[in-house]
Coordinates of C-alpha atoms in Angstrom, one line a residue:
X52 CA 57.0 -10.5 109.1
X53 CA 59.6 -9.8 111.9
X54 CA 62.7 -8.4 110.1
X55 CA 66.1 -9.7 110.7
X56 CA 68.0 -6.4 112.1
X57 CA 71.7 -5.6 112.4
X58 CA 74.1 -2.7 111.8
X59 CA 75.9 -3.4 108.4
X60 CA 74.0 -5.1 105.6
X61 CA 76.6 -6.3 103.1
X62 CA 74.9 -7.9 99.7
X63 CA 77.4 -9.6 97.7
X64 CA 80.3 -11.8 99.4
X65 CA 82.8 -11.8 96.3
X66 CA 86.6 -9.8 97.2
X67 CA 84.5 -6.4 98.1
X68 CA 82.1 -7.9 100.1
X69 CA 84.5 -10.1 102.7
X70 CA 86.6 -7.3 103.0
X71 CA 83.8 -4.6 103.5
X72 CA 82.3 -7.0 105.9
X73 CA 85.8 -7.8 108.2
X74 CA 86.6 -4.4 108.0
X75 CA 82.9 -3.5 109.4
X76 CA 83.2 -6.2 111.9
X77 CA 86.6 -5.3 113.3
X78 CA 85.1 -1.7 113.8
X79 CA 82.8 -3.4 116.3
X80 CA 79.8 -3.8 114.3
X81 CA 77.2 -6.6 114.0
X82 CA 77.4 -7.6 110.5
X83 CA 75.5 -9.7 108.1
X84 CA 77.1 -10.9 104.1
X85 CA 75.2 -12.3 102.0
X86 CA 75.8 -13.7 98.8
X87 CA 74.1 -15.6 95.5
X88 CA 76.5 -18.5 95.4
X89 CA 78.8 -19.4 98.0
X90 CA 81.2 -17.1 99.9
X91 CA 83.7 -19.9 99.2
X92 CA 84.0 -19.4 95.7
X93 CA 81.4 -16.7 94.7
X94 CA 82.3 -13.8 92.8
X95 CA 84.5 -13.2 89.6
X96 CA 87.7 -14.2 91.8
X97 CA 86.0 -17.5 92.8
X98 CA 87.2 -20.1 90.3
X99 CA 90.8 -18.6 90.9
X100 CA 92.9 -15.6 90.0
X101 CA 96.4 -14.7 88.8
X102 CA 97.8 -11.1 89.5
X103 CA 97.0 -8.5 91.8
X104 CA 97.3 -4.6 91.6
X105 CA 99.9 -3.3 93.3
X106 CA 99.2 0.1 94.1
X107 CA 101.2 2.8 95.6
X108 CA 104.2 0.3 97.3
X109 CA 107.8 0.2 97.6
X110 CA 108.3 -2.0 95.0
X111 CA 105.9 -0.5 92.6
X112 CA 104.1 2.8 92.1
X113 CA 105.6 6.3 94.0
X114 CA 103.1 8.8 95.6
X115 CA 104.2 11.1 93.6
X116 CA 103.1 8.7 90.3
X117 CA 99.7 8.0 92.3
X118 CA 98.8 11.7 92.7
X119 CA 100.1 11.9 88.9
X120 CA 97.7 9.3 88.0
X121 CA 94.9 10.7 90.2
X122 CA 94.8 13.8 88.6
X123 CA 94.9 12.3 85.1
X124 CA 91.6 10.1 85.8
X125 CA 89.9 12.7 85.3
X126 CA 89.7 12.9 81.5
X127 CA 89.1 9.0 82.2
X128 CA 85.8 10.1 83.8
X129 CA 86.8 8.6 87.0
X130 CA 86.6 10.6 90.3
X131 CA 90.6 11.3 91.0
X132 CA 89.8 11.3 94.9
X133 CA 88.8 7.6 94.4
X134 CA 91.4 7.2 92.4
X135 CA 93.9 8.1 94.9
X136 CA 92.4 6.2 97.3
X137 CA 92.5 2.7 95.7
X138 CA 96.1 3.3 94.9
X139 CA 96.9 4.6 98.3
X140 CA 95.1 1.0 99.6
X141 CA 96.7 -1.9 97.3
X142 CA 99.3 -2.9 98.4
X143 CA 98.4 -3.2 101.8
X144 CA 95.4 -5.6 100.7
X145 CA 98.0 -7.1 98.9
X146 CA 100.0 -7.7 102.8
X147 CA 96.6 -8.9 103.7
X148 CA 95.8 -11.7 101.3
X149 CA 99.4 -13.0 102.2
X150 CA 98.5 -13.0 105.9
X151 CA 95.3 -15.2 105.1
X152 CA 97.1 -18.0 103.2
X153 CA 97.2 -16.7 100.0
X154 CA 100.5 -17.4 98.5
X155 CA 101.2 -13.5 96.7
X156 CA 104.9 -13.9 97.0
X157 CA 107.0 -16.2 95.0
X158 CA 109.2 -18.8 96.9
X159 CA 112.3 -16.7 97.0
X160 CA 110.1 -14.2 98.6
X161 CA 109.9 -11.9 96.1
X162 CA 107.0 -10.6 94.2
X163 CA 107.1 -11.0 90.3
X164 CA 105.9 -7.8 89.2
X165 CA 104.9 -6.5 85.6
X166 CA 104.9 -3.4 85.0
X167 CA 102.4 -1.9 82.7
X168 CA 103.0 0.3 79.6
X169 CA 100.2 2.6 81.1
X170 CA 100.8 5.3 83.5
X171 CA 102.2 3.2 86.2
X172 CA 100.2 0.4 86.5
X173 CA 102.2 -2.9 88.0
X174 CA 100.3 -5.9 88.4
X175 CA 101.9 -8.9 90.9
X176 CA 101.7 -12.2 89.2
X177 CA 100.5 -15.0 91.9
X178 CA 98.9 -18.1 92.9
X179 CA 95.9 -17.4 93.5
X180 CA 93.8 -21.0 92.2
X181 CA 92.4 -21.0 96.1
X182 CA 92.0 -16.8 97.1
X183 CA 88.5 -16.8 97.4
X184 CA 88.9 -20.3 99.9
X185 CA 91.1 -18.4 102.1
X186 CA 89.2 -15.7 102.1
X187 CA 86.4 -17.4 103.2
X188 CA 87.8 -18.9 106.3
X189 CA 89.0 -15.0 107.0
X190 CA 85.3 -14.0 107.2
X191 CA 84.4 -17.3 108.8
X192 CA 87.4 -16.4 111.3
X193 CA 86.3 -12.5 111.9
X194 CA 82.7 -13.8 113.2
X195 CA 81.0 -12.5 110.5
X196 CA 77.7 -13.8 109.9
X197 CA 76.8 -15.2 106.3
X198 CA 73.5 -16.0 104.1
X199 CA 74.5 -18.1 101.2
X200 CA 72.5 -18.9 98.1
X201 CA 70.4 -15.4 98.6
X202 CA 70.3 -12.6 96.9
X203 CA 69.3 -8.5 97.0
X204 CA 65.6 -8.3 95.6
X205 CA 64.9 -4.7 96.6
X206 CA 66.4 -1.8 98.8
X207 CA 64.1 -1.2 101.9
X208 CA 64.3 2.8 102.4
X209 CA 62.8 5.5 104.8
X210 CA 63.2 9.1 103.1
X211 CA 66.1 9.8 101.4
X212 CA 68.0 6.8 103.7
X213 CA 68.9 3.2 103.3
X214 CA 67.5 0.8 105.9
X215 CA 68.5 -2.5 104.8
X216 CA 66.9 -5.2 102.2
X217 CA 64.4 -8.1 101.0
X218 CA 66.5 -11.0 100.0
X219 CA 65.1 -13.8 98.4
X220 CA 66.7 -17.7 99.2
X221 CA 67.4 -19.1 95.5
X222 CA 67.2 -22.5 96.9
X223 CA 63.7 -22.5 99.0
X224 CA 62.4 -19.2 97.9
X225 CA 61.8 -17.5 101.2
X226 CA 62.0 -14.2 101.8
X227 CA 64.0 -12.1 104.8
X228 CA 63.4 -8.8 105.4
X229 CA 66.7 -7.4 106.9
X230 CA 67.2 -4.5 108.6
X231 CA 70.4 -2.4 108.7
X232 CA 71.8 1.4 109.9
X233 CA 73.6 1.0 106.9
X234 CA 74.3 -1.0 103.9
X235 CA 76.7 -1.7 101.1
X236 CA 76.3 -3.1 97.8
X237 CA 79.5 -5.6 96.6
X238 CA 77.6 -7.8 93.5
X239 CA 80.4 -6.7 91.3
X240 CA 80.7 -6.1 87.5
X241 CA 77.3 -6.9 85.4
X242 CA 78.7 -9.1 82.9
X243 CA 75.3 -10.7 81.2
X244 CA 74.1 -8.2 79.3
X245 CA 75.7 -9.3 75.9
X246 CA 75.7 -12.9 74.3
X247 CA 79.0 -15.2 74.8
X248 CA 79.8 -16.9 71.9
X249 CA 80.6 -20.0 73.5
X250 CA 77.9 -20.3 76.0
X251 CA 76.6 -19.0 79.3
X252 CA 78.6 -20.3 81.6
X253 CA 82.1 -20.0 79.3
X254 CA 83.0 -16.2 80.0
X255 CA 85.7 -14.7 81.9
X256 CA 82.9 -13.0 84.7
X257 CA 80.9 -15.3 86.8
X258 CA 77.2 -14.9 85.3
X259 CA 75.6 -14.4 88.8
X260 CA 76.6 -10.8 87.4
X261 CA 73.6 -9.7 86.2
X262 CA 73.6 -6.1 87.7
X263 CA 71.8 -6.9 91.1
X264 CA 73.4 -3.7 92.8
X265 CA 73.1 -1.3 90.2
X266 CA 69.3 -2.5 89.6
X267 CA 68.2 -2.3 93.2
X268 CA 70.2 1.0 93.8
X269 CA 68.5 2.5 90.6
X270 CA 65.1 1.4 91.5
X271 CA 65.4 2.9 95.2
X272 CA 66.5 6.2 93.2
X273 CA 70.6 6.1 93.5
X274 CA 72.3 8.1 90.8
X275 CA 74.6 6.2 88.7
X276 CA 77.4 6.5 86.0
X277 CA 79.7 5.8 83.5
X278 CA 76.8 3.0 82.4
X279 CA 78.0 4.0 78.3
X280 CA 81.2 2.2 79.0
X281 CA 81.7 -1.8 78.1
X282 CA 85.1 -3.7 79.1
X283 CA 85.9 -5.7 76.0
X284 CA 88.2 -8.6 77.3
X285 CA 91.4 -9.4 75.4
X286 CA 92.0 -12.0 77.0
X287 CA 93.9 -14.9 74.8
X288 CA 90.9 -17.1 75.1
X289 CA 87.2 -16.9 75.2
X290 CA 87.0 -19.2 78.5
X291 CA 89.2 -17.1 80.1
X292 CA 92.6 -17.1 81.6
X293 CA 95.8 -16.6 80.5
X294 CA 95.6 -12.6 80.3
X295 CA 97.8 -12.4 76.8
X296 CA 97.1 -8.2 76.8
X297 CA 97.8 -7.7 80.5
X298 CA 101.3 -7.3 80.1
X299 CA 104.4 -5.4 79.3
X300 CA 104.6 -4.7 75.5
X301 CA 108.1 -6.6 75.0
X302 CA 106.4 -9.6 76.8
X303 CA 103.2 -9.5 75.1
X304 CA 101.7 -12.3 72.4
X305 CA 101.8 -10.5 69.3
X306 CA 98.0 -10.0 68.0
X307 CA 97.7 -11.2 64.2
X308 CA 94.4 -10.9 62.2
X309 CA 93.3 -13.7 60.0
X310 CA 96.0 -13.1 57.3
X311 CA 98.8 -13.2 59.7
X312 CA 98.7 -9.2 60.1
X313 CA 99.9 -7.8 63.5
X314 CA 97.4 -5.1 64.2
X315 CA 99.8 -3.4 67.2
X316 CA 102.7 -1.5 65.2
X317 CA 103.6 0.9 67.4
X318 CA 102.9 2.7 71.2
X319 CA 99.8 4.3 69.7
X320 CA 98.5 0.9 69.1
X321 CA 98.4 -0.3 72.0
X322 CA 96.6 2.4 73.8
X323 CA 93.7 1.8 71.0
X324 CA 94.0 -2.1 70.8
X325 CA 90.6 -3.0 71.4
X326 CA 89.2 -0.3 68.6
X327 CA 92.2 -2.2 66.1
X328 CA 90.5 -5.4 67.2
X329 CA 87.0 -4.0 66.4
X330 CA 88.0 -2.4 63.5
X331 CA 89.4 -5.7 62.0
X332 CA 86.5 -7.9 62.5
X333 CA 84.0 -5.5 61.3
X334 CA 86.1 -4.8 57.9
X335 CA 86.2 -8.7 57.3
X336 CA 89.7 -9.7 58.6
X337 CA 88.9 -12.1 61.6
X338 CA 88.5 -13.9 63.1
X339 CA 92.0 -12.8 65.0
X340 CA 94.9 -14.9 66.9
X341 CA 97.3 -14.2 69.6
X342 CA 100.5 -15.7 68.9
X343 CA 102.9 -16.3 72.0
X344 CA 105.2 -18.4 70.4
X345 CA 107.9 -16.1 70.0
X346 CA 108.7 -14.8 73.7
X347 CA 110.8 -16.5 75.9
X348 CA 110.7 -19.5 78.2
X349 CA 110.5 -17.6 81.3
X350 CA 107.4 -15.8 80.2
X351 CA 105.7 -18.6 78.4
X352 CA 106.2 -20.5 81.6
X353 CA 104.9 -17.7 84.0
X354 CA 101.3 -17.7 81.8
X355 CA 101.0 -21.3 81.9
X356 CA 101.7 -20.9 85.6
X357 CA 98.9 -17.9 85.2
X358 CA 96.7 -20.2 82.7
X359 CA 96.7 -22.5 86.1
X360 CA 95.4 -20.3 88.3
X361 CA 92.8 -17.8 87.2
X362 CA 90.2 -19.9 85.9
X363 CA 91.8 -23.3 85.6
X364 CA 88.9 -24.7 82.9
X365 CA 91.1 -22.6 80.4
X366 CA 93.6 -25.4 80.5
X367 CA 90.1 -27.8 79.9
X368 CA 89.1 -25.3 76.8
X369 CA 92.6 -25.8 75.3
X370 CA 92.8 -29.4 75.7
X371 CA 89.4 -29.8 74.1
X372 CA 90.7 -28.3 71.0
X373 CA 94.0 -28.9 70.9
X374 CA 95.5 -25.9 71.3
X375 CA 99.3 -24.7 72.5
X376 CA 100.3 -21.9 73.0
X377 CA 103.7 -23.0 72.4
X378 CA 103.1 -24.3 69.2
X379 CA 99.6 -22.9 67.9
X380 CA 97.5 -19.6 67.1
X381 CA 95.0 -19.3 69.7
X382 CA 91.8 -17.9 68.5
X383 CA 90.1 -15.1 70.2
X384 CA 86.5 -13.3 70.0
X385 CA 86.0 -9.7 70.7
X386 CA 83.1 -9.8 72.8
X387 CA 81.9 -7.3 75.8
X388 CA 82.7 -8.6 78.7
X389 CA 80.5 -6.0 80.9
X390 CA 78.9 -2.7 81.3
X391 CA 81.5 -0.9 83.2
X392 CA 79.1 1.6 85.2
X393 CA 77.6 1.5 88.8
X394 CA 77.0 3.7 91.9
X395 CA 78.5 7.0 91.9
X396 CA 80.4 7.5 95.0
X397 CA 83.0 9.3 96.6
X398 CA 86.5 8.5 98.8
X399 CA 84.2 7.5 101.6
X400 CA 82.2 4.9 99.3
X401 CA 78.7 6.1 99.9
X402 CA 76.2 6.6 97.1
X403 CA 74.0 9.6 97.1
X404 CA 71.5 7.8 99.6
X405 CA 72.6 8.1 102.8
X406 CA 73.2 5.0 104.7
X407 CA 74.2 3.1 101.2
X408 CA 77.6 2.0 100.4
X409 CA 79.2 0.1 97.8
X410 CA 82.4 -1.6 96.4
X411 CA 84.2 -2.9 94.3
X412 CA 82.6 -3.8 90.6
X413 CA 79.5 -2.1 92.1
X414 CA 80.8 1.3 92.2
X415 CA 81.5 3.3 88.7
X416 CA 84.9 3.6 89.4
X417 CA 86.4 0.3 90.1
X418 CA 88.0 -2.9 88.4
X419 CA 90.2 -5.3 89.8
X420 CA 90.9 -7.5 93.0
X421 CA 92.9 -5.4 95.1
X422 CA 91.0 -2.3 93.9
X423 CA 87.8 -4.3 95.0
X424 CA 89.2 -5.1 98.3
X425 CA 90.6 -1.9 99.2
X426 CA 86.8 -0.2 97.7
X427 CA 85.4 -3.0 100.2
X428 CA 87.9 -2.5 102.9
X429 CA 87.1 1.8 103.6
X430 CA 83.2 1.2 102.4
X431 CA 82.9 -1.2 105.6
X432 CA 84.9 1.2 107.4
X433 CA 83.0 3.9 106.7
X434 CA 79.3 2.3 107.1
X435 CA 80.7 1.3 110.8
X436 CA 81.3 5.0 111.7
X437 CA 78.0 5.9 110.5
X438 CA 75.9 2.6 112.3
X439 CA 77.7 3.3 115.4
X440 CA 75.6 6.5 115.7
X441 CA 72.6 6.2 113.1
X442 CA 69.2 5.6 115.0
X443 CA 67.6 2.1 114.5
X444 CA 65.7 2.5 111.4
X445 CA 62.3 2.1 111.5
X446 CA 60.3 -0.8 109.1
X447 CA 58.4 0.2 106.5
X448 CA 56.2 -3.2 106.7
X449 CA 53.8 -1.7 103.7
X450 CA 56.9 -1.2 101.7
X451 CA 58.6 -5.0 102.3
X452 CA 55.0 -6.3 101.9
X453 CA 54.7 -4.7 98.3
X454 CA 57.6 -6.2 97.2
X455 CA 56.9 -9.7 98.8
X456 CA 54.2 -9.6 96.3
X457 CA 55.8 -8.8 93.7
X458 CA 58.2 -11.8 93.7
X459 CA 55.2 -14.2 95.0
X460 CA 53.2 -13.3 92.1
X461 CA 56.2 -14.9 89.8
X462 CA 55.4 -18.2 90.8
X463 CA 51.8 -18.3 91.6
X464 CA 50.8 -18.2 87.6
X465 CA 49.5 -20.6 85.5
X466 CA 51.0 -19.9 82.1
X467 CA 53.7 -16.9 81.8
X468 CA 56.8 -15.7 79.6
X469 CA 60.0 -18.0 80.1
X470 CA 62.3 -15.9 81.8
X471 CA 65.6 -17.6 80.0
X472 CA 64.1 -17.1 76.9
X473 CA 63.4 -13.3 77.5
X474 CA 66.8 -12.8 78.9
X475 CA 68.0 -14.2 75.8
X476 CA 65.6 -12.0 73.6
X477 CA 67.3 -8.8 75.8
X478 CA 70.7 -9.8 75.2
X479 CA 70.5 -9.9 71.4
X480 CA 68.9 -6.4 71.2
X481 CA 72.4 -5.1 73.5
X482 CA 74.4 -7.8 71.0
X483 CA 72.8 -6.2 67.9
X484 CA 72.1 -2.6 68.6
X485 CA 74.7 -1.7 70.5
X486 CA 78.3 -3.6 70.6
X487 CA 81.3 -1.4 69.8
X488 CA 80.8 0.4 66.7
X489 CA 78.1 2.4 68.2
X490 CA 75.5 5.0 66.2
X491 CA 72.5 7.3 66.9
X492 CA 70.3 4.8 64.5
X493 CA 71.2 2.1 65.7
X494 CA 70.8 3.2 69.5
X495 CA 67.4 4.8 69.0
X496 CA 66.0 1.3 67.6
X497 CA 67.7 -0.8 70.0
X498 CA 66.0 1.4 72.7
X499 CA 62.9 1.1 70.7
X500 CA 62.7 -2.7 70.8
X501 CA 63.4 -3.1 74.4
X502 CA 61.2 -0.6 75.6
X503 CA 58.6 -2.7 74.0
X504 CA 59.8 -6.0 74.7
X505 CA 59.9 -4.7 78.4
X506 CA 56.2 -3.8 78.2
X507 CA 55.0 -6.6 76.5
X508 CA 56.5 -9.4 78.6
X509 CA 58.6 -8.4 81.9
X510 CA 55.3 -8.4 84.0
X511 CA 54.5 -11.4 82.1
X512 CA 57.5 -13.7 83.3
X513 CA 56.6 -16.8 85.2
X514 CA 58.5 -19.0 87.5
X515 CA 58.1 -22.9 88.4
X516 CA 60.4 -23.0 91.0
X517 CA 62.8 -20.6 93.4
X518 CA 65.9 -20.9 90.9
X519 CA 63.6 -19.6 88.1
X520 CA 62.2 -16.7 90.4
X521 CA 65.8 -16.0 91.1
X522 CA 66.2 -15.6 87.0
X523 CA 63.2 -13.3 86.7
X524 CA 64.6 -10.9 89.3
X525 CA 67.5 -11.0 87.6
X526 CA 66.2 -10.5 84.0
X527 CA 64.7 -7.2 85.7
X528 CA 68.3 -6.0 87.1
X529 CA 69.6 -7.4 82.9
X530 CA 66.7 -4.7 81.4
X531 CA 67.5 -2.0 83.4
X532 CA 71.4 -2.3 83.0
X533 CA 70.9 -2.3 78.9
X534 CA 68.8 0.9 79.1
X535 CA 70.4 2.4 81.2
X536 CA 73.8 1.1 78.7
X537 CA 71.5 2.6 75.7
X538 CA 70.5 6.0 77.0
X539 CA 73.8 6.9 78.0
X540 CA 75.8 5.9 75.0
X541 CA 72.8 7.8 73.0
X542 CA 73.7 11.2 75.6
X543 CA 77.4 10.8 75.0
X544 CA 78.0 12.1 71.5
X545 CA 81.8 11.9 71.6
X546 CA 84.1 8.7 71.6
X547 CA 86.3 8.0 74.5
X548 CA 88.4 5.6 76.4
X549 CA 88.2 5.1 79.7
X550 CA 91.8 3.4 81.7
X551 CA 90.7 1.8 85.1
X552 CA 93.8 -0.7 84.6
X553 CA 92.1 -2.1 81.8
X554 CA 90.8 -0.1 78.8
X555 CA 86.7 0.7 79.0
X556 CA 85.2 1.7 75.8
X557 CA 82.4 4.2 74.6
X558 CA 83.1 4.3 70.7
X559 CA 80.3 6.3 68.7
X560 CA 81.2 5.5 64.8
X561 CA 79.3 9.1 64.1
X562 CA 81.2 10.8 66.6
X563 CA 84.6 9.0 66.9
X564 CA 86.6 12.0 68.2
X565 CA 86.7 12.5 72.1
X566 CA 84.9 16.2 72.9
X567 CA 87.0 18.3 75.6
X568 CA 83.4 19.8 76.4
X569 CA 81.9 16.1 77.5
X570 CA 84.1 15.5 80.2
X571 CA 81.8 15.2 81.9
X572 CA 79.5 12.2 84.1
X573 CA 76.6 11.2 82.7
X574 CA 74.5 10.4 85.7
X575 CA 71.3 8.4 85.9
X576 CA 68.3 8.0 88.6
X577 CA 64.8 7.4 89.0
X578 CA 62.9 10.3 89.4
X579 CA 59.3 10.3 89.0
X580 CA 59.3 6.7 88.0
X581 CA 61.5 7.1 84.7
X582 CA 64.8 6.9 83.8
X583 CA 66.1 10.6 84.0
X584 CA 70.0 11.2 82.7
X585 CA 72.1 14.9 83.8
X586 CA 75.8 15.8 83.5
X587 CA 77.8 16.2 86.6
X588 CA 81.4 17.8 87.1
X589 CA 83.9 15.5 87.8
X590 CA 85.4 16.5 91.4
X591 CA 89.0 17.8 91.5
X592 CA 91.5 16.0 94.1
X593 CA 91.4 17.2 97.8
X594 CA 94.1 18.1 99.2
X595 CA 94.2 16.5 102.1
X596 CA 94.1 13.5 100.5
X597 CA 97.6 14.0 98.2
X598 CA 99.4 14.7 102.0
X599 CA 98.4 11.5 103.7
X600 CA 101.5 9.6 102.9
X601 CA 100.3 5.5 103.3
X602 CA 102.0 3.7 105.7
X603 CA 102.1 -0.7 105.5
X604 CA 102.4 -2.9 108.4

């Protein structure tokens, strides 16, 4: 039971896990990546992307607007200090992902930039069909080491400290035990805790999503937040691609309900789109369509070119059905895309266990590529300084042994629970209970059902093979991320909307007003064995931070 040892652990090799891991190993320390998939093309970026965030740059976003927008994110419940430091960060990811082959610039040189309605926000439109390839042979390039096809079973911690992980091989089943002065968690957004209307594997976020970091940080007794929130994607297709609300409002499809309606009618609108889009469906007026005919050639044009590029099986979905959107409607179904809550971390990136990192999707304050890379890129940073003079952490053999067992046991049954079809059953209770138009009945019996469908069948799940142990581990990480979604929206009595560059929602029907007095984190841990929830002040921004001016190379 020898364990594997090194000095940075990273778990999850999507954009916040290569760059946390480069950034790690240019500090000088020996690093190990793992990830579920494939480095390759794992992650929500792997089947392709579109547009960057820009950031703080001089051809987008001013200090001045990025300490503007820092301070504002607080009413946004995100930390302004992390804020600040994503924005300060982009653009020079951006400079980064052009020196490892990806093409961010267009051929004139020039970057095509939108710039958002929304308090400063420009995204770079690019083609980025191969980012995740090129990234890939950065990390190969930087001599970083990497574990494909394995994923994050359980923390291993001594005290109040991190000290690496069990990972479990989806392919063969084994089990490492790897050892690490410190450790980050990139596994990104948890997008399968809802049902998809057109299938598992047709949804805008990769479904090896399933909440692996926020399940093994919870379990080890890392405080998380913001877990009330969902991203509801508007994208102009259920397959994804082709982001039809990511844009300026003059270059924006026009949204129509089923009687030909436009829902968006003035600026208000469009800050409260997704409850509009809600609002319609639940009154009986879908199913709704984004129309793009009626912008110009140059934009139609730039989201084909977009349609191309971040998941090209949109341009498969459309085919399919016949579909234009030069000439037709093109349906859409409001459906949550994730729970938008994870680690609660500071500037630095490390959790409230010391030793433990994360980025990107992981963390409770982060969306986006760049974002995610920049999250990555000081989390690896960060967890170098503290390796390079942490002791070697001892191994708790008892502790790895236990949960060895406990994934063993999966497979060594005769008869068992399916663990598909109890994801399923899971999935329906968030999809029924919980959605959008959220309530305290309907919360209180959605918690009520999956408390007991928890204890009547989750130590009851058995596993034929590794790739069905791999789904019971991550049904666990699915049960824990809907609680955790339930008891949180059931603590927030107030409606709000969160802006991270997209909009994230928390919409209580019986309180639909936000409440001045709730702005506040809801924070969640394990203490005691059960799932406690607190309130936590949202920290103002440092000062220090507002006068370090970025530079780009």
């Amino acid at each position: 039971m020898e364990p594997l040892r090194t000095d940075v652990l990273v778990i999850g090799g999507g954009i916040a896990g290569c760059f946390a891991a480069m950034r790690a190993k240019d500090m000088g320390a020996d690093v190990v990546l793992l990830d579920k998939a494939t480095v390759r093309r794992g992650g929500s970026v792997g089947p392709g992307m579109d547009h960057l965030s820009a950031g703080i740059g001089p051809e987008s976003m001013t200090m001045e607007q990025g300490i503007e927008r820092a301070r504002s994110a607080r009413k946004d419940l995100g930390d302004p200090n992390v804020c600040l430091t994503i924005d300060k960060g982009c653009f020079q990811r951006v400079l980064e992902f052009e020196k490892f082959g990806v093409p961010v610039r267009e051929d004139d040189g020039s970057f095509f930039m939108w710039k958002m309605p929304e308090r400063y926000f420009y995204l770079i439109s690019y083609r980025g069909r191969d980012t995740k390839v090129k990234l890939a042979q950065a990390v190969k390039k930087a001599g970083v080491k990497t574990i494909e096809r394995t994923m994050g079973v359980d923390l291993l911690t001594h005290g109040n400290r991190a000290i690496g992980a069990v990972v479990f091989n989806t392919r063969t089943g084994e089990l490492t035990n790897i050892l690490a002065k410190a450790t980050i968690l990139c596994t990104g957004d948890s997008g399968r805790q809802y049902i998809e209307p057109d299938g598992l594997f047709l949804t805008w976020l990769p479904t090896t999503n399933t909440g692996d970091a926020q399940g093994m940080a919870y379990r080890a007794g890392v405080k998380l937040t913001n877990m009330e929130f969902v991203f509801l994607d508007p994208a102009s297709l259920r397959a994804g691609g082709g982001i039809a609300a990511a844009k300026p409002k003059e270059y924006m499809a026009t949204l129509l309900n089923k009687d030909g309606e436009k829902l968006m009618k003035c600026d208000e609108d469009y800050g409260r789109r997704h409850y509009l889009m809600a609002k319609e469906v639940a009154e009986g007026r879908g199913p709704l369509y984004w129309d793009f005919r009626g912008l110009p050639e140059n934009i139609l044009k730039m989201i084909e070119r977009e349609m191309d590029n971040e998941y090209p099986i949109t341009k498969e979905w459309f085919k399919q059905r016949g579909l234009s959107i030069r000439k037709d409607l093109i349906p859409i179904q409001l459906v949550p895309s994730c729970i938008q809550g994870g680690l609660l971390v500071d500037e630095r990136f490390v959790s409230s266990m010391e030793g433990l990192y994360a980025g990107g999707g992981s963390t409770a304050f982060s969306r986006g590529i760049t974002p995610a890379a920049t999250t990555g890129y000081v989390a690896g940073e960060n967890a170098a300084k503290y390796a390079s003079s942490a002791d070697a952490p001892p191994f708790e053999e008892r502790q790895a042994k236990e949960i060895h067992k406990n994934v063993n046991r999966l497979i060594k049954k005769k008869k068992g629970v399916n663990p598909i079809s109890l994801e399923e059953a899971v999935r329906g209770i968030a999809t029924d209970y919980v959605g959008f138009f959220k309530n305290e009945a309907s919360l209180t019996e959605g918690l009520r059902v999956l408390l007991e469908l928890r204890e009547a069948h989750l130590d009851g799940m058995k596993a034929r093979n590794p790739h069905e142990q791999m789904r019971c581990l991550e049904v666990r990480n699915i049960i824990e991320m809907v609680e955790m979604h339930i008891r949180a929206s059931l603590m927030r009595k107030e409606s709000r909307t969160r802006r991270v560059g997209v909009f994230l929602q928390h919409y209580r029907a019986d309180y639909p007003e936000p409440d001045p007095n709730l702005e506040k984190l809801i924070v969640i841990s394990k203490e005691n064995g059960a799932m406690a929830l607190s309130t936590q002040d949202i920290p103002q921004l440092k000062e220090h931070l507002v006068s370090d001016v970025p530079q780009y190379a």
